[in-house]
PDB file of C-alpha atoms in Angstrom:
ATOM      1  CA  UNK A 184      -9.344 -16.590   0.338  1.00 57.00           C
ATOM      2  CA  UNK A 185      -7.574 -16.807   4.171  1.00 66.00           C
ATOM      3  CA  UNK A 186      -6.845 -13.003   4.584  1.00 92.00           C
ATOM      4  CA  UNK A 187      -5.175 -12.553   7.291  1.00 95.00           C
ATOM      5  CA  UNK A 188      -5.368 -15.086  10.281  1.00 95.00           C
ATOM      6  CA  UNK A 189      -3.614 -15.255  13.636  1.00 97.00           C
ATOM      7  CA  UNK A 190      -2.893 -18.061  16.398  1.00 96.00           C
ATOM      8  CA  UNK A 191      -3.629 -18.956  19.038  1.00 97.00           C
ATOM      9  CA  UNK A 192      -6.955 -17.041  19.473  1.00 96.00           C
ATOM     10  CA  UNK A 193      -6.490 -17.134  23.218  1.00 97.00           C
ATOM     11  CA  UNK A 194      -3.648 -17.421  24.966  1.00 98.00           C
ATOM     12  CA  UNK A 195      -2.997 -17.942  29.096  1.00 98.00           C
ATOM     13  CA  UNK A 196       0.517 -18.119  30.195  1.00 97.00           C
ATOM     14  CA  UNK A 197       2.198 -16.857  33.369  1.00 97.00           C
ATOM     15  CA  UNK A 198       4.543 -14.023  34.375  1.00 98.00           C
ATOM     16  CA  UNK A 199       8.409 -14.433  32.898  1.00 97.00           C
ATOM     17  CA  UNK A 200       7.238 -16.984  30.176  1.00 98.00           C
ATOM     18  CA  UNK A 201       8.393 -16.548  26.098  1.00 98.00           C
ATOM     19  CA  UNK A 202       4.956 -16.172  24.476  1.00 98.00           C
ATOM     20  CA  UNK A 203       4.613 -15.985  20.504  1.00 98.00           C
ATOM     21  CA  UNK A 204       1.670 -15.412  18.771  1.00 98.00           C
ATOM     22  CA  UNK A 205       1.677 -15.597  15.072  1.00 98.00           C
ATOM     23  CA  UNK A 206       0.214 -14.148  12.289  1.00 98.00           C
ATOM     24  CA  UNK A 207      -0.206 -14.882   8.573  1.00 97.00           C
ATOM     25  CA  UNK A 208      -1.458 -13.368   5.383  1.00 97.00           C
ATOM     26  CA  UNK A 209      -2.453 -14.110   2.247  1.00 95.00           C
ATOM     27  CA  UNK A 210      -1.911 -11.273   0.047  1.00 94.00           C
ATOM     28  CA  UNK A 211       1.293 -10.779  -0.397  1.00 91.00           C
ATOM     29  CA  UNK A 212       0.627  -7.283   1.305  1.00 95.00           C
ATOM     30  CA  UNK A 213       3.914  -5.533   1.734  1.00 95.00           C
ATOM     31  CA  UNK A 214       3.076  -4.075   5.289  1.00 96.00           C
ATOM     32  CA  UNK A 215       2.021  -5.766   8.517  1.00 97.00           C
ATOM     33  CA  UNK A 216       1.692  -4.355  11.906  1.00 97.00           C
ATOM     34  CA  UNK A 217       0.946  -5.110  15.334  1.00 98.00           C
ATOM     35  CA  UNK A 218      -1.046  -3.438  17.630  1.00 97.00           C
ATOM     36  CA  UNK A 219      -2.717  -3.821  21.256  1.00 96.00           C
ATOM     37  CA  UNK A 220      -5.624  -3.260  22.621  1.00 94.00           C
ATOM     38  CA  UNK A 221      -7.163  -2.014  25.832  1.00 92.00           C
ATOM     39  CA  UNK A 222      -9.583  -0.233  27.398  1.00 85.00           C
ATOM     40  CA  UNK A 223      -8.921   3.129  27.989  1.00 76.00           C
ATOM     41  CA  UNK A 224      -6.085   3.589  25.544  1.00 79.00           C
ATOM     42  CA  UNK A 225      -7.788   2.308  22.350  1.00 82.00           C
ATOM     43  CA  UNK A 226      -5.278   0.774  19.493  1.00 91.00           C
ATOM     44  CA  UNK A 227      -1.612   1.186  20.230  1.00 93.00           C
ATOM     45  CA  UNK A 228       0.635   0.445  17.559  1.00 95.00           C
ATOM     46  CA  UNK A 229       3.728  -2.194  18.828  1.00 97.00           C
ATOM     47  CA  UNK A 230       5.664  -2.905  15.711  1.00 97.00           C
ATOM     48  CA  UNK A 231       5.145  -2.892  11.695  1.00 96.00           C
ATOM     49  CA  UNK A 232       7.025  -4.071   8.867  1.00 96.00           C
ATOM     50  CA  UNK A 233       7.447  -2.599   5.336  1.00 95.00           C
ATOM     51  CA  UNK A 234       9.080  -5.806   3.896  1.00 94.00           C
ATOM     52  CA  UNK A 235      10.701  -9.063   4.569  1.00 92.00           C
ATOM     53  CA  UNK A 236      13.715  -8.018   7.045  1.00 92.00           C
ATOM     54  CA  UNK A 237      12.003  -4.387   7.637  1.00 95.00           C
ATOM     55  CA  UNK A 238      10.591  -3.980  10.818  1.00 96.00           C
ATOM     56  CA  UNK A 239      10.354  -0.575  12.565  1.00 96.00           C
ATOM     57  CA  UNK A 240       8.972   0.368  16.366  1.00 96.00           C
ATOM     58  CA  UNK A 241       5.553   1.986  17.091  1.00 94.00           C
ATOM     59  CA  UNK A 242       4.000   3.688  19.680  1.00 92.00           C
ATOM     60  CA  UNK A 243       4.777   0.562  22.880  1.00 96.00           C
ATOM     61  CA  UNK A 244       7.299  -1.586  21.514  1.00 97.00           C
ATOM     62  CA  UNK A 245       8.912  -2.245  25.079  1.00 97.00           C
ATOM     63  CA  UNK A 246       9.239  -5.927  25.958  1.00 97.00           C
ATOM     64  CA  UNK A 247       7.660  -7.067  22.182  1.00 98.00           C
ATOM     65  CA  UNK A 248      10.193  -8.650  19.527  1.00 97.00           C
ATOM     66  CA  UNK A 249       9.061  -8.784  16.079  1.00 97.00           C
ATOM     67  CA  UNK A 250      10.856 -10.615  12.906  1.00 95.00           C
ATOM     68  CA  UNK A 251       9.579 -11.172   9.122  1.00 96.00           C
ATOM     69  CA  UNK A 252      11.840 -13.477   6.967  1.00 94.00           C
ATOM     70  CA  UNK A 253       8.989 -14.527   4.822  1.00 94.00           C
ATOM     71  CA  UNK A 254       6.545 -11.560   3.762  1.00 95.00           C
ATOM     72  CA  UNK A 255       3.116 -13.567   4.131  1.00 96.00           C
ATOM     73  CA  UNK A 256       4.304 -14.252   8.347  1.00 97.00           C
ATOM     74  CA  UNK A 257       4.710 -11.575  10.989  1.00 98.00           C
ATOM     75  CA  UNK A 258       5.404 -12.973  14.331  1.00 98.00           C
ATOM     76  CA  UNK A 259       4.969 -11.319  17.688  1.00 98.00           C
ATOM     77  CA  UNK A 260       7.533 -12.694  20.647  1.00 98.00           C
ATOM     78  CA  UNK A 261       6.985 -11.710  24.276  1.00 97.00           C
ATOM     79  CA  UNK A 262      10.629 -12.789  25.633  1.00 95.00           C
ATOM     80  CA  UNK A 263       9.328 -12.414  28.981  1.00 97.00           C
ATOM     81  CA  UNK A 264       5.581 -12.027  29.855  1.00 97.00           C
ATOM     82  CA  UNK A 265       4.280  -9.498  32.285  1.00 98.00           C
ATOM     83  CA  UNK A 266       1.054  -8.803  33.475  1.00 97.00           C
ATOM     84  CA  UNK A 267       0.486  -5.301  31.965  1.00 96.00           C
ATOM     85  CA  UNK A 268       0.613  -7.321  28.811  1.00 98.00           C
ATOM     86  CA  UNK A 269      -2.536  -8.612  29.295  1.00 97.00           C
ATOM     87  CA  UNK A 270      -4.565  -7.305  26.536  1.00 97.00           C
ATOM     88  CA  UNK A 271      -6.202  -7.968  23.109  1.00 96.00           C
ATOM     89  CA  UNK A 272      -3.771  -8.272  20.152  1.00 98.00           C
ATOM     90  CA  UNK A 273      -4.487  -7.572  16.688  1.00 97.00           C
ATOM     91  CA  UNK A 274      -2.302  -8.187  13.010  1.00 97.00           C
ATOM     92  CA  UNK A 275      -3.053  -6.208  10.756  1.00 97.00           C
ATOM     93  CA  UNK A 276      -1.914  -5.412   6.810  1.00 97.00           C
ATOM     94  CA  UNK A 277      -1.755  -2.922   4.282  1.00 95.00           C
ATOM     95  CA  UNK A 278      -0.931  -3.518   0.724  1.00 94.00           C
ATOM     96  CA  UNK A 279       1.047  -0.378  -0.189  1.00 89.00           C
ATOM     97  CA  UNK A 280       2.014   1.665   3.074  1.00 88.00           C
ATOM     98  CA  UNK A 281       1.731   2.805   6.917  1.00 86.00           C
ATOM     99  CA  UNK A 282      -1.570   5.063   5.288  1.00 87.00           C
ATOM    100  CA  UNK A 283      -3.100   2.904   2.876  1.00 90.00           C
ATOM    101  CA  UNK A 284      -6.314   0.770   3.765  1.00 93.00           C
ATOM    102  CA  UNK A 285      -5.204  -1.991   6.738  1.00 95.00           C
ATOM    103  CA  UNK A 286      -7.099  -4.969   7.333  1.00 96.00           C
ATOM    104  CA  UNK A 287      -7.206  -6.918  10.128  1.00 96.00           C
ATOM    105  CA  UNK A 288      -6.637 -10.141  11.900  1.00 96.00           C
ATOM    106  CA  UNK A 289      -9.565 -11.942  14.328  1.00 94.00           C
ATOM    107  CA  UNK A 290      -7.116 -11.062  17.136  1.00 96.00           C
ATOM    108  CA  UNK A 291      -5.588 -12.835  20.105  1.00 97.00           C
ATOM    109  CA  UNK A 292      -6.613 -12.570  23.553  1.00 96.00           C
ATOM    110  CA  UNK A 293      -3.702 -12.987  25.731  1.00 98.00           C
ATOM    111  CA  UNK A 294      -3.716 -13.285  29.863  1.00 98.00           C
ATOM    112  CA  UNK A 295      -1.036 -13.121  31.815  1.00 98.00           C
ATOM    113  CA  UNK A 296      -0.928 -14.389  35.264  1.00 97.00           C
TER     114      UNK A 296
ATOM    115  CA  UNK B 219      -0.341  16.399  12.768  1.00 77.00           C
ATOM    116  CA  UNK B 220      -2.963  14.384  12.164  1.00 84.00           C
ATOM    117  CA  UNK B 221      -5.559  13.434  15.034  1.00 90.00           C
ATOM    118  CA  UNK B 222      -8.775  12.369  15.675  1.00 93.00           C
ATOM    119  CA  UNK B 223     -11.865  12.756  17.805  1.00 95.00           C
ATOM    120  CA  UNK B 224     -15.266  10.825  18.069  1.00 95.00           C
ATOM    121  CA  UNK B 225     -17.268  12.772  20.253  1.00 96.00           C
ATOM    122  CA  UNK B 226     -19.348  10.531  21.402  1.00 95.00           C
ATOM    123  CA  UNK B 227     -18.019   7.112  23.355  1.00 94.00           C
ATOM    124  CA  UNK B 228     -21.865   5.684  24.033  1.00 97.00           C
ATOM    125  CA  UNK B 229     -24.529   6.161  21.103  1.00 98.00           C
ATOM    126  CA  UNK B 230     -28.280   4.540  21.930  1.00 98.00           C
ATOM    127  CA  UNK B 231     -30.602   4.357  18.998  1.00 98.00           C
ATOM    128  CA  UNK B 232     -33.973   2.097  18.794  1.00 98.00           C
ATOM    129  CA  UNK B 233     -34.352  -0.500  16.083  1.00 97.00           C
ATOM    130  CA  UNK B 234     -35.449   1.465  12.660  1.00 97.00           C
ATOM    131  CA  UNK B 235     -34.631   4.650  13.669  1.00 98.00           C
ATOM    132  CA  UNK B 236     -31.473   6.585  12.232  1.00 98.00           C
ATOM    133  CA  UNK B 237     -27.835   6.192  13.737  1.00 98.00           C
ATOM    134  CA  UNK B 238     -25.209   9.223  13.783  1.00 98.00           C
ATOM    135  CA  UNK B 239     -21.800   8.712  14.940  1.00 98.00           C
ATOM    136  CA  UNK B 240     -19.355  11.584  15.168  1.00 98.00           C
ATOM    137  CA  UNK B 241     -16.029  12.489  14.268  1.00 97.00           C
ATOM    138  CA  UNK B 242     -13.720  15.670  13.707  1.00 97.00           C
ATOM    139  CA  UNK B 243     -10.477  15.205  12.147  1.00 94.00           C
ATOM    140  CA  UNK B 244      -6.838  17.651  12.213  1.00 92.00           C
ATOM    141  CA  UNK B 245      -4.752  16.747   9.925  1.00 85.00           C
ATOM    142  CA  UNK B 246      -2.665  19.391   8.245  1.00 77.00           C
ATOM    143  CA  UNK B 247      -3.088  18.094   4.625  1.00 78.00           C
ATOM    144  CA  UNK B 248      -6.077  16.314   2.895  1.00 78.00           C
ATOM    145  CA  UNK B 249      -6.552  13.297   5.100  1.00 85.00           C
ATOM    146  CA  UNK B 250      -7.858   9.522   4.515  1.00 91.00           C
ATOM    147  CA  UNK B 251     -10.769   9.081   6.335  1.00 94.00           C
ATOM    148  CA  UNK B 252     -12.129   5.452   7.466  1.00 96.00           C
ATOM    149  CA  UNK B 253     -14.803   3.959   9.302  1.00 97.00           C
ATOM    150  CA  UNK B 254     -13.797   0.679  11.180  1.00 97.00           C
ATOM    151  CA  UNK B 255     -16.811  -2.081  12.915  1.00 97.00           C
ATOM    152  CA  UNK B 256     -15.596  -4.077  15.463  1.00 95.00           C
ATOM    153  CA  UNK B 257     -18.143  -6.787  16.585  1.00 94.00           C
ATOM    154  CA  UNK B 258     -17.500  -8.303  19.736  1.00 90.00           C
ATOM    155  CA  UNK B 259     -14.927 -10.772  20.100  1.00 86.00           C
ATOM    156  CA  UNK B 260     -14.329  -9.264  16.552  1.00 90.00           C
ATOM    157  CA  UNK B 261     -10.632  -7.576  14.647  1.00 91.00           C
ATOM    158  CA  UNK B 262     -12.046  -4.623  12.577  1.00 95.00           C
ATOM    159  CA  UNK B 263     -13.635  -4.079   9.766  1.00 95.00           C
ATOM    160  CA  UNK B 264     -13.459  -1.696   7.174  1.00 96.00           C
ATOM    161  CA  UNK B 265     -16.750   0.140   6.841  1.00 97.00           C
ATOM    162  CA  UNK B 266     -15.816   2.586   4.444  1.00 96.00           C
ATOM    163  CA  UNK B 267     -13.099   5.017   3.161  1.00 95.00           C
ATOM    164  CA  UNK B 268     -12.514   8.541   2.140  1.00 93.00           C
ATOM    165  CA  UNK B 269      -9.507   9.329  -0.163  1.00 85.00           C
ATOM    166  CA  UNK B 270     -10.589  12.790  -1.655  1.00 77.00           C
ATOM    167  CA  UNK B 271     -12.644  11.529  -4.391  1.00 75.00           C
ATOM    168  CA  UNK B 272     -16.396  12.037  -3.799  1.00 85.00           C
ATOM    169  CA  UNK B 273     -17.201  13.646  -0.554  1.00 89.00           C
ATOM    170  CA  UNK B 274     -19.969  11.288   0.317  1.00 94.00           C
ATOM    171  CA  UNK B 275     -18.949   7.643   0.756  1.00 95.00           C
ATOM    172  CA  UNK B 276     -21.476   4.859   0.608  1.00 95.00           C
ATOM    173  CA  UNK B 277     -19.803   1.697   2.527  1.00 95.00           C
ATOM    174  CA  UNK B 278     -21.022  -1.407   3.176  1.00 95.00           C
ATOM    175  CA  UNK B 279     -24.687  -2.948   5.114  1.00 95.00           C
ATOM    176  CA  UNK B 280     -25.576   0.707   4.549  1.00 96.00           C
ATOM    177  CA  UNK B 281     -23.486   3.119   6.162  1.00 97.00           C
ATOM    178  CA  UNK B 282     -22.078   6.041   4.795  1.00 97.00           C
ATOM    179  CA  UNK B 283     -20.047   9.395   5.869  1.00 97.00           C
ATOM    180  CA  UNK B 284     -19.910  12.505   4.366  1.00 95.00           C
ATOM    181  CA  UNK B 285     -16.487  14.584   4.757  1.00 94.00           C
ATOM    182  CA  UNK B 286     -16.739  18.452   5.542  1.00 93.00           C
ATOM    183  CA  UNK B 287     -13.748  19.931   5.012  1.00 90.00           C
ATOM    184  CA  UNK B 288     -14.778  23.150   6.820  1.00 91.00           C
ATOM    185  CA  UNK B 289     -16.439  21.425   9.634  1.00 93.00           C
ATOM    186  CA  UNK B 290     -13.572  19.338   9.665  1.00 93.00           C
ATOM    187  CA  UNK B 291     -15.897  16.676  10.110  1.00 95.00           C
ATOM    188  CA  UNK B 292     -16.252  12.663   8.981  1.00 96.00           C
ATOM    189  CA  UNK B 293     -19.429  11.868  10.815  1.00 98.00           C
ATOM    190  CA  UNK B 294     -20.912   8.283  10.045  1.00 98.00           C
ATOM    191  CA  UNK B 295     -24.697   7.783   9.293  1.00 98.00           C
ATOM    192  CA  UNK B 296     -27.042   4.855   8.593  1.00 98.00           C
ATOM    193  CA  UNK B 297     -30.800   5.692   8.135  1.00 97.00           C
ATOM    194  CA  UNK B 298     -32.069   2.308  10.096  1.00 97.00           C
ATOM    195  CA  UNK B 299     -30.810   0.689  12.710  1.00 98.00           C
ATOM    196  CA  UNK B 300     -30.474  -2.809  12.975  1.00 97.00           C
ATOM    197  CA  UNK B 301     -29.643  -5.161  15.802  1.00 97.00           C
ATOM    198  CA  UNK B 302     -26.738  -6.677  14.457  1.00 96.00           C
ATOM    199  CA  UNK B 303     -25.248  -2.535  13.617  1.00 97.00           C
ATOM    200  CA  UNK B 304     -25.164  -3.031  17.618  1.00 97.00           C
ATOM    201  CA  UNK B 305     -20.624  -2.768  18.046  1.00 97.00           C
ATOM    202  CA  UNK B 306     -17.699  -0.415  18.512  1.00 96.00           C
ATOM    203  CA  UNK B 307     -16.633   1.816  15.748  1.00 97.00           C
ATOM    204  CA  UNK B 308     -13.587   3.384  15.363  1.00 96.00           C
ATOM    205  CA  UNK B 309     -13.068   6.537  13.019  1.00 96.00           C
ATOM    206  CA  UNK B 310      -9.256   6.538  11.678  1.00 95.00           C
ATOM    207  CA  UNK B 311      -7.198   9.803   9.975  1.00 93.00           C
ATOM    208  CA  UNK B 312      -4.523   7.919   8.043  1.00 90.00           C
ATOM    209  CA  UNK B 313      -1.576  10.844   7.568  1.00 78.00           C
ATOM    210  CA  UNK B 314       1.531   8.429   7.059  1.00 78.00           C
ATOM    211  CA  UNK B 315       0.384   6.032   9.562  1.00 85.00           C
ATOM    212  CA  UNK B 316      -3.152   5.121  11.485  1.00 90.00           C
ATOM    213  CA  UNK B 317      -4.101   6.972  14.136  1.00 91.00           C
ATOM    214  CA  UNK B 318      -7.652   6.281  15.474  1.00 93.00           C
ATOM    215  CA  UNK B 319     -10.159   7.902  17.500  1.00 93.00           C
ATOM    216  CA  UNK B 320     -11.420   6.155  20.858  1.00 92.00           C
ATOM    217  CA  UNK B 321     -13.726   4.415  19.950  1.00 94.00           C
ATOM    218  CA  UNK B 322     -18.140   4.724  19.878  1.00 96.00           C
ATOM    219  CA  UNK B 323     -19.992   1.737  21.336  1.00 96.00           C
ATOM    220  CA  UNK B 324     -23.291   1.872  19.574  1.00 97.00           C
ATOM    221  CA  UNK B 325     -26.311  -0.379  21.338  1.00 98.00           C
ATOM    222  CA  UNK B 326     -29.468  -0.763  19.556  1.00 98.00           C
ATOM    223  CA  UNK B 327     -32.639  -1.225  21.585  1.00 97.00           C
ATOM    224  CA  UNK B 328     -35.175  -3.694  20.027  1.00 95.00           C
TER     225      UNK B 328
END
C-alpha cells in the first residue's frame, strides 16, 4: 500500500522558472490539499480539492496553480518561481472532507535561487 | 472559530522520564482534536484523534491525550521517553478545515 507519495523530494530551480511538483494517492480519497511550510508561520494551506475538477483556494494561493482531472493525482504548478517560495511542501488527503483525518505526503523541499 | 494553541514551542525531557505537551483549543462547537509527529526530514503523522467518543485517546508508540472540555484543553502525554519520541508535534482543531497550532519541538536527552 503507496499512500500518498510526492515527487521530486527536492527540488532546486531558479527565479522565473515553471516548477511542478506532483503528488499521488492511493486511496481513492476524495480530498487532497496542499500546504507549505516554514518556519515561523507553521502549515499554510495553498490549495485543496474536493473531487476531480474541484479545486478551491486556501490560506496563500498567490502564484500556485493547482488542477485534478484524475482523483488519485493532485499537481502543484509554480508558473513562475520566486524566492519567497522557498519552503517545504507537503500533499496531503482526507477521505471524506476539509475536517476529517488528513494524511500526509513525505514532502518536497523546494529552493529557489 | 476554531483555533489553537500549544503553549509550549521547546519541551526537554530525559530518556525514561514522562513527556507533556500542551494544547488549548477554541472552537465554538465540539471540536476534532489530533496529535500530528513530524520526524525530521519527515510529512506528519497521525498520532492520535479525538472525535467526541471517549475522552481519553490512546494513539500509537504510546502516546495518548485526554480532552477537557472545561479546561479547554487536549494536552498530549507519554509516560517514558524515548530517543526516537525526539520531533515536532503539531496539535490540530479540525472545525470544517485544519487549522494547527505552531508547533512543539520535543528533544530527549539520553
Amino acid at each position: 500500500d503507496a499512500g500518498i507519495t510526492q515527487s521530486p523530494r527536492y527540488k532546486i530551480t531558479e527565479t522565473g522558472r515553471q516548477v511542478t511538483l506532483m503528488c499521488h494517492q492511493t486511496w481513492s480519497h476524495s480530498y487532497m490539499f496542499w500546504y507549505r511550510q516554514d518556519l515561523g508561520h507553521g502549515l499554510r494551506l495553498i490549495y485543496y480539492s474536493a473531487a476531480a475538477d474541484i479545486t478551491d483556494k486556501g490560506e496563500v494561493p498567490d502564484g500556485y496553480v493547482v488542477s485534478r482531472s484524475k482523483t488519485e493525482n493532485f499537481p502543484l504548478t509554480l508558473e513562475s518561481a520566486t524566492r519567497s517560495q522557498t519552503s517545504v511542501y507537503f500533499c496531503a488527503s482526507a477521505r471524506t472532507g476539509r475536517g476529517d483525518t488528513q494524511y500526509f505526503g513525505p514532502g518536497t523541499r523546494l529552493t529557489v535561487l | 472559530a476554531q483555533s489553537v494553541t500549544q503553549l509550549d514551542s521547546h519541551v526537554s525531557v530525559s530518556e525514561g522520564t514522562p513527556v507533556l505537551l500542551r494544547c488549548n483549543y477554541s472552537s465554538s462547537y465540539s471540536p476534532s482534536l489530533f496529535w500530528y509527529v513530524q520526524h525530521p526530514n519527515k510529512g506528519l503523522q497521525l498520532l492520535l484523534k479525538y472525535t467526541s467518543a471517549a475522552t481519553l485517546v490512546k494513539g500509537i508508540n504510546g502516546f495518548e491525550a485526554e480532552f477537557k472540555k472545561s479546561e479547554t484543553s487536549f494536552h498530549l502525554t507519554k509516560p517514558s521517553a524515548h530517543m526516537s519520541d525526539a520531533a515536532e508535534y503539531f496539535c490540530v482543531v479540525s472545525g470544517g478545515q485544519f487549522y494547527f497550532g505552531t508547533g512543539t519541538s520535543l528533544t530527549v536527552i539520553p
